[in-house]
Amino acid sequence: MADYSYGTVISSRIRLARNINGYPFPAKLKSDRQAKEIIRSVSSAINRVDEFVLKYMDGISDDEASILVENRLISPALLDNPTHSAVLINESGDVSIMINEEDHLREQCIRSGMSIRKAYAEMSAKDSLIARSLPFAYDEQLGYLTACPTNLGTGLRASVMLFLPALSLGGLMPDVVKSARRLGLTVRGAYGEGSVAEGYTYQVSNEVTLGVTEETVLKLVEQVVSKVVEIEASERERLKRGEEGLAIKDKCLRAYGTLTNCALMSHGEFDKLCADLKLAACLGYIKISDISAVDELMIKMKPSNLNVLAGRSLSAKERDEYRASYASNRIKSLCQKR
Amino acid sequence: MADYSYGTVISSRIRLARNINGYPFPAKLKSDRQAKEIIRSVSSAINRVDEFVLKYMDGISDDEASILVENRLISPALLDNPTHSAVLINESGDVSIMINEEDHLREQCIRSGMSIRKAYAEMSAKDSLIARSLPFAYDEQLGYLTACPTNLGTGLRASVMLFLPALSLGGLMPDVVKSARRLGLTVRGAYGEGSVAEGYTYQVSNEVTLGVTEETVLKLVEQVVSKVVEIEASERERLKRGEEGLAIKDKCLRAYGTLTNCALMSHGEFDKLCADLKLAACLGYIKISDISAVDELMIKMKPSNLNVLAGRSLSAKERDEYRASYASNRIKSLCQKR
């Protein structure tokens, strides 16, 4: 029997918001000098812990900055005030600590698959070590103090990225969003706040940070995700056997056909076709040995990543040509038609 | 070096219009009896010559009639007055004689490639044999008498079907049409009078039938076709190397990708994609062992032909599914990506 939960959970992300005692929140920092002082303190605290690379936002090229955003290692907001901000990134690239974004520290760990526990364990261990040499702003009653009240308390945001083609195509996402909200969770399109989900991809995350333990939050997110995965699975089966099944199959197969036979491919079209390619794998029309490799390829094919791959700054047309050639070869090697 | 004239000449067609002395032209026939008398005379004249099958238009099903039209063995006009009309078809299916269309006899021979001489030789030999037992309406001064003055004289229409993607895409067809007209030839979209050419396919044929010899007509058509093939070849090279070359390559490759990866395919889309597939072969992006097999497949995939292939009358959706499955397998076996 087909495994209809295949490829549903893309990745898990833990984010902790922290601030340092004795400094105003980043938006209120008086000078570059003060901002740089914070950057140095955080950097030396973490580098007692692990091998992290420090990148000042006013010390990198536009292309480097874009790549950090494309790879989700920094938020675009970190670039708003580049003389104040920096990021620390570990060797394997799964942990990054933004300095002077909305809070002094935004610690983040991303792991593929359903791994919020592992990600939390890793991030929390690093956080404790940093806390040994940096006095975090903490209130016995409230918990960690943050620039925005929505992060107050645990400072924890646990989120899981989900691929939900059947719920999307079946028009059931509004119900999922509503049910999740009742439980204190937010479900939104993965690309941009409140946006309609491109590529059938959604992010489930906790809303509440105040008056709850980290354990409660992680458990809730796990439970809801597991339920959503289950509903998605049964909807996939329905979609495949339903009246529109053949049209869906046609759309999926064509996506594979176009991805593996083209000479020009824009970034927007590529993402759309990859979503349909993944759907083809979910419904069993195409075999993909490792579906997370498609997600990795989607990041690699973003404009700035592509420049790095090509070894130079490409024009828009050159990029579309390079993407078509690189991606079609890669997808051919990843896929096997059934 | 690439052969840029590859696949340009699709097929050649010879048509002779003849009428029998002592009968009014078909439009003026008084009765079914008179019409059937003509059918029997022609049939017995030809069956002294060769093994032809006679089909009365009032004795075949709608599907059979559609297939004859799809396979270009009869014109749609032959079906306008089915109690008056019939067709004789030889075993190999390259010669057909319509009875009581616009003229009493419309003798036609179609051959693949540049073969108007061979087709004329074959048709002319049969015509002479028929003439031994049937008195054709002939005037020493004018030549063969026909219902419409545009066929008077030789009654000969020699036409060649050409695949002209580069001239079409380059916007040069209006010039070709104009030049050909000056020489007494008509160039028009292959599907329907005066239509814009679908699938980059055009028909070149002589306009003049009066006051010229058959030899003059054949020579003129041959010369003009050979010139058009030459211009098309140089335009293909220009198209490939030009600014739009990559976009054209992209379009061609995608056509191949879609044709070989789909679950539903309408007849209209299939024809369009096949034209781009053939273009891919002409420009050397895909290797097709036998390009005429694609033309044959295009006929096979027409609605009524498809019913025959499937062995039953399919619904529109079933046809699209059957076409997708049959054609994608066939095209995969015909093509080799370079």
XYZ file of C-alpha atoms in Angstrom:
676
model
C 0.000 0.000 0.000
C 1.154 3.508 -0.758
C 2.453 5.570 2.150
C 0.312 8.675 1.824
C 2.176 10.518 4.575
C 5.325 10.446 2.431
C 7.043 13.829 2.237
C 4.497 15.679 4.395
C 6.883 16.931 7.085
C 9.603 18.991 5.425
C 11.510 20.461 8.358
C 11.343 21.537 12.001
C 12.548 24.805 13.416
C 13.178 26.019 16.961
C 13.684 29.700 17.644
C 14.554 31.260 21.011
C 14.358 35.027 21.603
C 16.811 36.377 24.197
C 17.989 39.790 25.365
C 20.943 40.923 27.441
C 20.567 42.749 30.719
C 21.803 46.331 30.752
C 21.218 47.162 27.068
C 18.134 48.715 25.468
C 16.288 46.496 22.936
C 17.879 46.706 19.429
C 15.346 49.259 18.107
C 16.341 51.579 20.967
C 20.124 51.151 20.727
C 21.830 54.542 20.915
C 24.874 53.920 18.694
C 26.762 51.583 16.388
C 29.331 51.325 19.217
C 26.744 49.875 21.607
C 25.448 47.496 18.913
C 28.943 46.261 18.101
C 29.599 45.745 21.830
C 26.622 43.367 21.974
C 27.801 41.547 18.843
C 31.261 41.038 20.381
C 29.815 39.795 23.697
C 27.529 37.259 22.042
C 30.259 36.155 19.686
C 32.780 35.552 22.444
C 30.174 33.791 24.580
C 29.275 31.365 21.768
C 32.823 30.830 20.630
C 33.701 29.492 23.986
C 31.055 26.880 23.149
C 31.466 25.883 19.550
C 32.948 26.747 16.192
C 30.714 29.514 14.905
C 31.458 31.961 12.103
C 30.568 35.605 12.721
C 29.287 37.702 9.822
C 28.655 41.438 10.246
C 25.774 42.611 8.070
C 27.759 45.698 7.033
C 30.694 43.496 6.061
C 29.125 41.245 3.442
C 28.149 41.699 -0.215
C 24.546 41.938 -1.385
C 24.865 38.456 -2.871
C 26.143 36.992 0.418
C 23.278 38.673 2.257
C 20.725 37.276 -0.237
C 22.115 33.788 0.165
C 21.738 33.971 3.954
C 18.086 34.969 3.475
C 17.471 32.312 0.792
C 18.954 29.653 3.075
C 16.806 30.891 5.979
C 19.875 31.586 8.124
C 18.795 35.208 8.655
C 15.522 37.092 8.288
C 15.303 39.952 5.769
C 14.723 42.257 8.787
C 18.292 41.669 9.974
C 19.467 43.662 6.940
C 17.366 46.732 7.787
C 20.049 48.173 10.050
C 23.294 46.576 8.848
C 25.677 48.651 11.012
C 23.934 47.227 14.092
C 23.544 43.562 13.168
C 25.391 40.332 12.658
C 24.856 36.580 12.557
C 26.697 33.593 13.980
C 26.445 30.369 12.022
C 27.731 26.946 13.042
C 29.731 24.698 10.747
C 26.923 22.405 9.668
C 24.681 25.407 8.962
C 21.719 24.170 11.007
C 22.180 26.647 13.873
C 22.281 30.405 13.427
C 22.132 33.220 15.955
C 20.997 36.594 14.675
C 22.291 39.505 16.739
C 20.322 42.735 17.039
C 17.376 41.789 14.903
C 14.177 42.466 16.915
C 15.856 41.034 20.024
C 19.542 40.958 20.954
C 19.637 37.261 20.208
C 17.464 35.173 17.935
C 18.749 31.636 18.244
C 17.532 29.246 15.593
C 17.986 25.573 14.832
C 16.498 23.986 11.695
C 16.438 20.233 11.136
C 14.862 18.244 8.325
C 11.826 16.057 9.043
C 9.863 15.908 12.284
C 12.635 16.920 14.698
C 11.431 19.710 16.968
C 12.554 17.756 20.073
C 16.058 17.222 18.714
C 16.250 20.785 17.468
C 15.045 22.075 20.820
C 17.567 19.926 22.719
C 20.410 21.238 20.581
C 19.306 24.873 20.735
C 18.578 24.730 24.432
C 22.000 23.266 25.233
C 23.711 26.060 23.310
C 21.432 28.633 24.947
C 22.388 27.405 28.445
C 26.062 27.637 27.624
C 25.663 31.182 26.286
C 23.727 32.068 29.444
C 26.782 31.168 31.564
C 28.693 34.178 30.292
C 25.856 36.519 29.267
C 23.241 37.804 31.724
C 19.888 37.301 29.890
C 17.002 39.650 30.685
C 14.765 37.363 32.753
C 11.858 37.956 35.125
C 10.945 35.317 37.704
C 7.229 35.867 37.051
C 7.156 36.513 33.301
C 10.170 34.579 32.056
C 12.462 35.840 29.272
C 11.878 39.490 28.391
C 11.518 40.301 24.698
C 11.062 43.397 22.517
C 7.625 42.245 21.412
C 5.129 40.919 23.990
C 4.152 38.036 21.655
C 7.503 36.395 22.479
C 7.528 37.084 26.209
C 7.913 34.105 28.551
C 9.582 31.150 26.871
C 10.755 33.186 23.878
C 10.170 29.912 22.077
C 8.715 29.494 18.639
C 8.506 25.860 17.542
C 7.457 25.457 13.932
C 7.109 22.658 11.469
C 7.046 23.102 7.696
C 4.449 20.882 6.048
C 3.753 19.922 2.446
C -0.045 19.720 2.192
C -1.042 19.345 -1.471
C -4.218 17.322 -0.899
C -5.595 19.632 1.808
C -4.736 22.645 -0.398
C -6.259 21.258 -3.597
C -9.280 19.982 -1.686
C -9.943 23.488 -0.322
C -9.681 22.253 3.278
C -6.904 24.556 4.507
C -9.270 27.188 5.968
C -10.719 24.476 8.257
C -7.247 23.356 9.301
C -6.219 26.950 10.069
C -9.364 27.499 12.151
C -8.988 24.278 14.176
C -5.308 24.936 14.832
C -6.035 28.496 15.996
C -8.490 27.178 18.581
C -5.609 25.145 20.032
C -3.262 28.155 20.117
C -1.363 27.342 16.943
C -0.864 29.372 13.771
C -0.934 27.765 10.324
C 0.170 29.929 7.459
C 1.646 29.784 3.972
C 5.341 29.090 4.368
C 6.423 31.949 2.164
C 5.503 35.223 3.823
C 3.065 36.112 6.577
C -0.567 35.445 5.799
C 0.227 34.696 2.178
C -1.655 32.082 0.242
C 0.588 29.038 0.363
C 2.746 28.707 -2.692
C 3.802 25.197 -3.472
C 1.255 23.693 -1.049
C 3.683 24.484 1.783
C 2.555 25.650 5.226
C 4.148 26.394 8.549
C 2.547 25.279 11.808
C 3.807 27.099 14.896
C 2.804 27.947 18.469
C 1.254 31.321 19.165
C 1.475 31.303 22.967
C 4.781 31.910 24.766
C 3.560 33.298 28.085
C 2.423 31.135 31.012
C 3.291 27.828 29.390
C 6.274 25.520 29.697
C 8.500 24.663 26.734
C 7.444 21.018 27.144
C 3.752 21.916 26.769
C 4.455 23.857 23.592
C 6.534 21.116 21.969
C 3.944 18.472 22.831
C 1.080 20.546 21.408
C 2.907 21.228 18.144
C 3.798 17.549 17.825
C 0.218 16.442 18.428
C -1.332 18.877 15.973
C 1.256 18.143 13.286
C 0.682 14.435 13.653
C -3.078 14.977 13.256
C -2.624 17.186 10.173
C -0.303 14.590 8.619
C -2.984 11.970 9.168
C -5.768 14.039 7.546
C -3.494 14.951 4.644
C -2.798 11.239 4.082
C -6.457 10.309 3.858
C -7.143 13.316 1.610
C -4.341 12.177 -0.723
C -5.973 8.809 -1.129
C -9.323 10.501 -1.814
C -7.709 12.887 -4.308
C -6.088 10.049 -6.209
C -9.240 7.942 -6.459
C -11.615 10.882 -6.943
C -13.123 12.402 -10.050
C -10.218 14.803 -10.501
C -7.611 12.064 -10.010
C -6.683 11.774 -13.660
C -6.363 15.548 -14.126
C -4.101 15.678 -11.046
C -2.011 12.813 -12.392
C -1.733 14.633 -15.714
C -0.588 17.864 -14.002
C 2.004 15.970 -11.921
C 3.455 14.022 -14.809
C 3.655 17.145 -16.968
C 5.585 18.893 -14.184
C 8.144 16.080 -14.298
C 8.198 16.224 -18.093
C 8.813 19.964 -18.174
C 11.385 19.947 -15.368
C 13.436 17.332 -17.166
C 12.973 18.818 -20.648
C 13.573 22.547 -20.809
C 16.216 25.091 -21.734
C 14.922 28.056 -19.690
C 13.277 27.982 -16.265
C 12.324 30.941 -14.085
C 12.544 30.664 -10.320
C 8.792 31.090 -9.857
C 7.902 28.389 -12.376
C 10.539 26.081 -10.951
C 9.055 26.242 -7.458
C 5.540 25.586 -8.779
C 6.670 22.612 -10.869
C 8.700 21.180 -7.971
C 5.586 21.282 -5.802
C 3.745 19.235 -8.443
C 6.723 16.912 -8.782
C 6.609 16.273 -5.034
C 2.868 15.680 -5.327
C 3.617 13.099 -8.043
C 5.875 11.320 -5.554
C 3.274 11.566 -2.781
C 0.642 9.963 -5.006
C 3.024 7.275 -6.236
C 3.269 8.368 -9.882
C 6.978 9.006 -9.690
C 9.510 7.489 -7.339
C 11.867 9.945 -5.682
C 14.611 8.241 -3.710
C 14.971 11.172 -1.314
C 12.225 13.790 -1.361
C 14.176 16.170 0.896
C 16.710 16.408 -1.919
C 14.007 18.220 -3.929
C 13.578 20.733 -1.088
C 17.354 21.238 -1.015
C 17.368 21.700 -4.781
C 14.620 24.342 -4.448
C 16.933 26.358 -2.187
C 19.939 25.793 -4.437
C 17.976 27.110 -7.429
C 17.159 30.463 -5.798
C 18.838 33.388 -7.580
C 21.787 34.101 -5.261
C 22.490 30.451 -4.539
C 22.570 29.944 -8.289
C 25.228 32.639 -8.704
C 27.397 30.805 -6.178
C 26.861 27.525 -7.999
C 27.820 29.114 -11.308
C 30.790 30.855 -9.743
C 29.778 34.296 -10.982
C 26.951 36.823 -11.029
C 24.586 35.700 -13.790
C 22.078 37.829 -15.689
C 18.411 36.904 -15.244
C 18.357 35.043 -18.576
C 21.611 33.240 -17.843
C 20.181 32.189 -14.506
C 17.069 30.740 -16.157
C 19.318 28.823 -18.556
C 21.624 27.591 -15.801
C 18.662 26.583 -13.633
C 17.048 24.625 -16.493
C 20.225 22.729 -17.215
C 21.299 22.070 -13.612
C 17.853 21.208 -12.274
C 16.828 18.937 -15.147
C 19.927 16.799 -14.685
C 19.515 16.684 -10.928
C 15.823 15.785 -11.108
C 16.473 13.068 -13.665
C 18.961 11.494 -11.290
C 16.607 11.808 -8.298
C 13.474 10.461 -9.960
C 12.350 7.215 -11.410
C 9.128 7.049 -13.373
C 6.769 4.298 -12.371
C 26.719 19.618 -40.087
C 23.026 19.532 -39.363
C 20.681 18.875 -42.280
C 18.325 21.809 -42.002
C 16.056 20.557 -44.779
C 15.184 17.506 -42.625
C 11.469 16.864 -42.459
C 10.460 19.823 -44.647
C 8.598 17.901 -47.357
C 5.829 15.886 -45.736
C 3.918 14.499 -48.688
C 2.984 14.978 -52.332
C -0.469 14.762 -53.815
C -1.780 14.522 -57.368
C -5.424 15.108 -58.106
C -7.135 14.722 -61.480
C -10.678 15.979 -62.099
C -12.654 14.056 -64.720
C -16.237 13.890 -65.935
C -18.133 11.405 -68.033
C -19.760 12.303 -71.336
C -23.519 12.120 -71.419
C -24.183 12.926 -67.758
C -24.799 16.320 -66.134
C -22.191 17.433 -63.569
C -22.890 15.968 -60.072
C -24.618 19.113 -58.764
C -27.093 18.818 -61.664
C -27.774 15.083 -61.472
C -31.524 14.393 -61.703
C -31.816 11.290 -59.499
C -30.152 8.789 -57.190
C -30.566 6.281 -60.010
C -28.431 8.359 -62.362
C -25.821 8.904 -59.613
C -25.624 5.189 -58.840
C -25.278 4.442 -62.541
C -22.158 6.631 -62.640
C -20.783 4.969 -59.503
C -21.236 1.530 -61.062
C -19.641 2.563 -64.355
C -16.575 4.019 -62.665
C -16.323 1.078 -60.327
C -16.439 -1.492 -63.085
C -13.977 0.534 -65.193
C -11.429 0.676 -62.344
C -11.954 -2.895 -61.242
C -10.878 -4.081 -64.616
C -7.637 -2.306 -63.746
C -6.837 -2.983 -60.136
C -8.122 -4.186 -56.793
C -10.146 -1.271 -55.475
C -12.721 -1.308 -52.700
C -15.960 0.603 -53.331
C -17.641 2.404 -50.452
C -21.016 4.068 -50.915
C -21.344 7.170 -48.715
C -24.895 6.130 -47.740
C -23.619 2.687 -46.759
C -21.055 3.569 -44.093
C -21.273 4.607 -40.437
C -20.473 8.128 -39.243
C -17.246 6.814 -37.702
C -16.174 5.192 -40.971
C -16.934 8.423 -42.806
C -14.901 10.457 -40.290
C -11.938 8.130 -40.659
C -11.965 8.553 -44.444
C -11.891 12.330 -43.960
C -9.203 12.159 -41.246
C -7.050 9.978 -43.491
C -7.592 12.399 -46.401
C -9.108 9.667 -48.591
C -12.232 11.740 -49.144
C -13.126 15.425 -48.783
C -15.834 16.454 -46.301
C -17.836 17.673 -49.349
C -18.279 14.081 -50.564
C -20.557 13.521 -47.560
C -22.897 16.407 -48.439
C -25.015 14.245 -50.724
C -24.438 10.669 -49.540
C -27.062 8.989 -51.739
C -25.166 10.274 -54.794
C -21.574 9.619 -53.825
C -19.000 6.905 -53.281
C -15.246 6.362 -53.126
C -12.916 3.748 -54.546
C -9.775 3.051 -52.541
C -6.846 0.852 -53.547
C -5.287 -1.733 -51.263
C -2.308 0.299 -50.137
C -4.545 3.304 -49.438
C -2.513 5.787 -51.457
C -4.966 6.075 -54.344
C -8.602 7.063 -53.933
C -11.223 8.004 -56.479
C -14.146 10.062 -55.234
C -17.270 9.652 -57.329
C -19.813 12.469 -57.658
C -18.080 15.019 -55.483
C -17.797 18.276 -57.482
C -16.875 16.268 -60.584
C -17.848 12.728 -61.562
C -14.338 11.570 -60.747
C -11.754 13.056 -58.448
C -8.721 10.792 -58.737
C -6.130 11.281 -56.039
C -2.742 9.786 -55.262
C -0.832 10.739 -52.078
C 2.781 9.712 -51.489
C 5.100 10.647 -48.662
C 8.059 12.937 -49.324
C 8.797 14.778 -52.572
C 7.082 12.424 -55.014
C 4.774 14.391 -57.294
C 6.342 12.765 -60.386
C 5.856 9.249 -59.057
C 2.363 10.087 -57.836
C 1.517 11.615 -61.213
C 2.880 8.604 -63.110
C 0.788 6.249 -60.993
C -2.376 8.339 -61.183
C -1.987 9.031 -64.878
C -1.560 5.326 -65.697
C -4.747 4.477 -63.821
C -6.542 7.415 -65.449
C -5.620 6.162 -68.936
C -6.898 2.704 -68.158
C -10.201 4.092 -66.859
C -10.460 6.228 -69.986
C -10.428 3.078 -72.118
C -13.868 2.069 -70.910
C -15.321 5.460 -69.884
C -15.776 8.345 -72.312
C -14.356 11.396 -70.464
C -15.782 14.830 -71.236
C -12.948 16.317 -73.249
C -12.655 19.290 -75.590
C -9.846 19.409 -78.165
C -9.336 23.129 -77.492
C -9.935 23.369 -73.742
C -8.942 19.905 -72.498
C -10.850 18.082 -69.742
C -14.195 19.678 -68.906
C -14.890 20.233 -65.214
C -17.733 21.549 -63.052
C -15.653 24.500 -61.900
C -13.649 26.518 -64.468
C -10.635 26.618 -62.099
C -10.013 22.951 -62.934
C -10.639 23.137 -66.658
C -7.878 21.916 -69.002
C -5.551 19.468 -67.305
C -7.870 18.938 -64.322
C -4.584 18.536 -62.498
C -3.805 19.800 -59.042
C -0.277 18.949 -57.902
C 0.353 19.823 -54.304
C 3.114 19.348 -51.794
C 2.653 19.511 -48.037
C 5.510 21.360 -46.345
C 6.577 21.742 -42.731
C 7.858 25.328 -42.474
C 8.467 26.176 -38.800
C 11.319 28.628 -39.356
C 9.538 30.602 -42.075
C 6.388 30.667 -39.905
C 8.111 31.720 -36.691
C 10.228 34.240 -38.577
C 7.076 35.887 -39.979
C 8.229 35.273 -43.555
C 5.248 33.281 -44.815
C 3.413 36.308 -46.292
C 6.445 36.927 -48.540
C 6.533 33.283 -49.599
C 2.810 33.342 -50.384
C 3.205 36.505 -52.471
C 6.191 35.220 -54.469
C 4.503 31.891 -55.145
C 1.322 33.610 -56.330
C 3.320 35.596 -58.891
C 4.447 32.253 -60.352
C 0.881 30.880 -60.463
C 1.097 28.810 -57.288
C -1.015 28.905 -54.129
C 0.511 28.513 -50.672
C -1.915 28.069 -47.824
C -2.245 26.589 -44.356
C -2.648 22.868 -44.773
C -5.708 22.656 -42.583
C -8.589 24.469 -44.259
C -8.728 27.081 -46.979
C -7.007 30.344 -46.219
C -6.529 29.383 -42.581
C -3.503 30.448 -40.627
C -1.259 27.403 -40.709
C -1.589 25.257 -37.643
C 1.457 23.210 -36.887
C 3.642 25.232 -39.280
C 2.218 23.115 -42.112
C 1.475 24.545 -45.579
C 0.343 23.242 -48.905
C 1.903 24.470 -52.147
C -0.165 23.795 -55.264
C -0.638 25.013 -58.809
C -3.423 27.466 -59.547
C -3.425 27.266 -63.338
C -4.918 24.286 -65.169
C -5.868 25.829 -68.483
C -3.456 26.317 -71.381
C -0.543 24.548 -69.735
C 0.816 21.031 -70.025
C 0.983 18.650 -67.096
C 4.769 18.619 -67.457
C 4.955 22.408 -67.067
C 2.858 22.269 -63.905
C 4.889 19.487 -62.280
C 8.153 21.224 -63.107
C 6.970 24.550 -61.700
C 5.753 22.990 -58.439
C 9.031 21.070 -58.096
C 11.106 24.177 -58.665
C 9.194 26.357 -56.226
C 9.123 23.664 -53.536
C 12.849 23.128 -53.882
C 13.406 26.887 -53.487
C 11.120 27.079 -50.411
C 12.922 24.108 -48.843
C 16.204 25.926 -49.362
C 15.005 29.178 -47.754
C 13.449 27.254 -44.857
C 16.790 25.519 -44.263
C 18.723 28.760 -44.028
C 16.019 30.265 -41.811
C 16.276 27.277 -39.485
C 19.981 27.874 -39.054
C 19.319 31.566 -38.393
C 16.535 30.733 -35.929
C 18.767 28.359 -33.999
C 21.666 30.779 -33.740
C 19.531 33.903 -33.284
C 18.453 35.804 -30.207
C 15.317 33.708 -29.798
C 17.202 30.436 -30.249
C 17.176 29.479 -26.600
C 13.468 30.263 -26.174
C 12.719 28.106 -29.234
C 14.881 25.288 -27.863
C 13.016 25.567 -24.561
C 9.614 25.385 -26.298
C 10.703 22.351 -28.345
C 12.131 20.426 -25.424
C 9.061 21.122 -23.288
C 6.863 19.762 -26.084
C 8.824 16.519 -25.935
C 8.643 16.531 -22.136
C 4.883 17.007 -22.104
C 4.186 14.519 -24.895
C 6.100 11.810 -23.065
C 4.768 12.705 -19.593
C 1.020 13.192 -19.459
C -2.170 11.398 -18.548
C -4.622 13.462 -20.626
C -4.066 14.996 -24.059
C -6.604 16.734 -26.273
C -6.370 16.427 -30.040
C -5.703 20.138 -30.508
C -2.873 20.221 -27.977
C -1.409 17.032 -29.372
C -1.120 18.496 -32.871
C 0.517 21.675 -31.552
C 3.028 19.761 -29.434
C 3.842 17.398 -32.313
C 4.651 20.404 -34.491
C 7.111 21.595 -31.831
C 8.488 18.071 -31.473
C 9.166 17.980 -35.208
C 10.796 21.399 -34.913
C 13.040 19.959 -32.178
C 14.118 17.266 -34.633
C 14.649 19.810 -37.435
C 16.932 21.881 -35.194
C 18.804 18.833 -33.936
C 17.646 18.942 -30.293
C 15.983 15.561 -30.479
C 16.739 12.706 -32.808
C 13.726 11.137 -34.490
C 14.605 8.011 -36.442
C 11.712 8.512 -38.872
C 9.982 11.892 -38.857
C 7.163 10.684 -41.138
C 6.162 8.345 -38.302
C 5.196 11.462 -36.320
C 2.923 12.576 -39.187
C 1.380 9.111 -39.258
C 0.889 9.228 -35.501
C -0.849 12.613 -35.860
C -3.418 10.977 -38.141
C -3.755 7.944 -35.875
C -4.499 10.212 -32.906
C -7.467 11.934 -34.573
C -10.771 11.167 -32.856
C -12.263 8.539 -35.178
C -8.951 6.828 -35.851
C -8.521 6.616 -32.084
C -11.869 4.846 -31.712
C -10.693 2.224 -34.207
C -7.411 1.813 -32.342
C -9.259 1.354 -29.053
C -11.769 -0.994 -30.639
C -14.781 0.974 -29.443
C -16.385 4.412 -29.417
C -14.661 6.351 -26.633
C -16.003 9.366 -24.750
C -14.060 12.627 -25.168
C -12.293 12.144 -21.833
C -11.485 8.510 -22.540
C -10.040 9.576 -25.868
C -7.790 12.146 -24.184
C -6.594 9.463 -21.773
C -6.069 6.874 -24.505
C -4.236 9.427 -26.669
C -1.925 10.416 -23.799
C -1.017 6.844 -23.051
C -0.666 5.602 -26.637
C 1.154 8.652 -27.978
C 3.603 9.008 -25.094
C 4.773 5.417 -25.523
C 5.023 5.768 -29.278
C 6.942 9.047 -29.100
C 9.355 7.661 -26.521
C 10.160 4.805 -28.862
C 10.563 7.130 -31.874
C 12.733 9.762 -30.199
C 16.149 9.926 -28.732
C 17.172 12.988 -26.770
C 20.507 14.437 -27.749
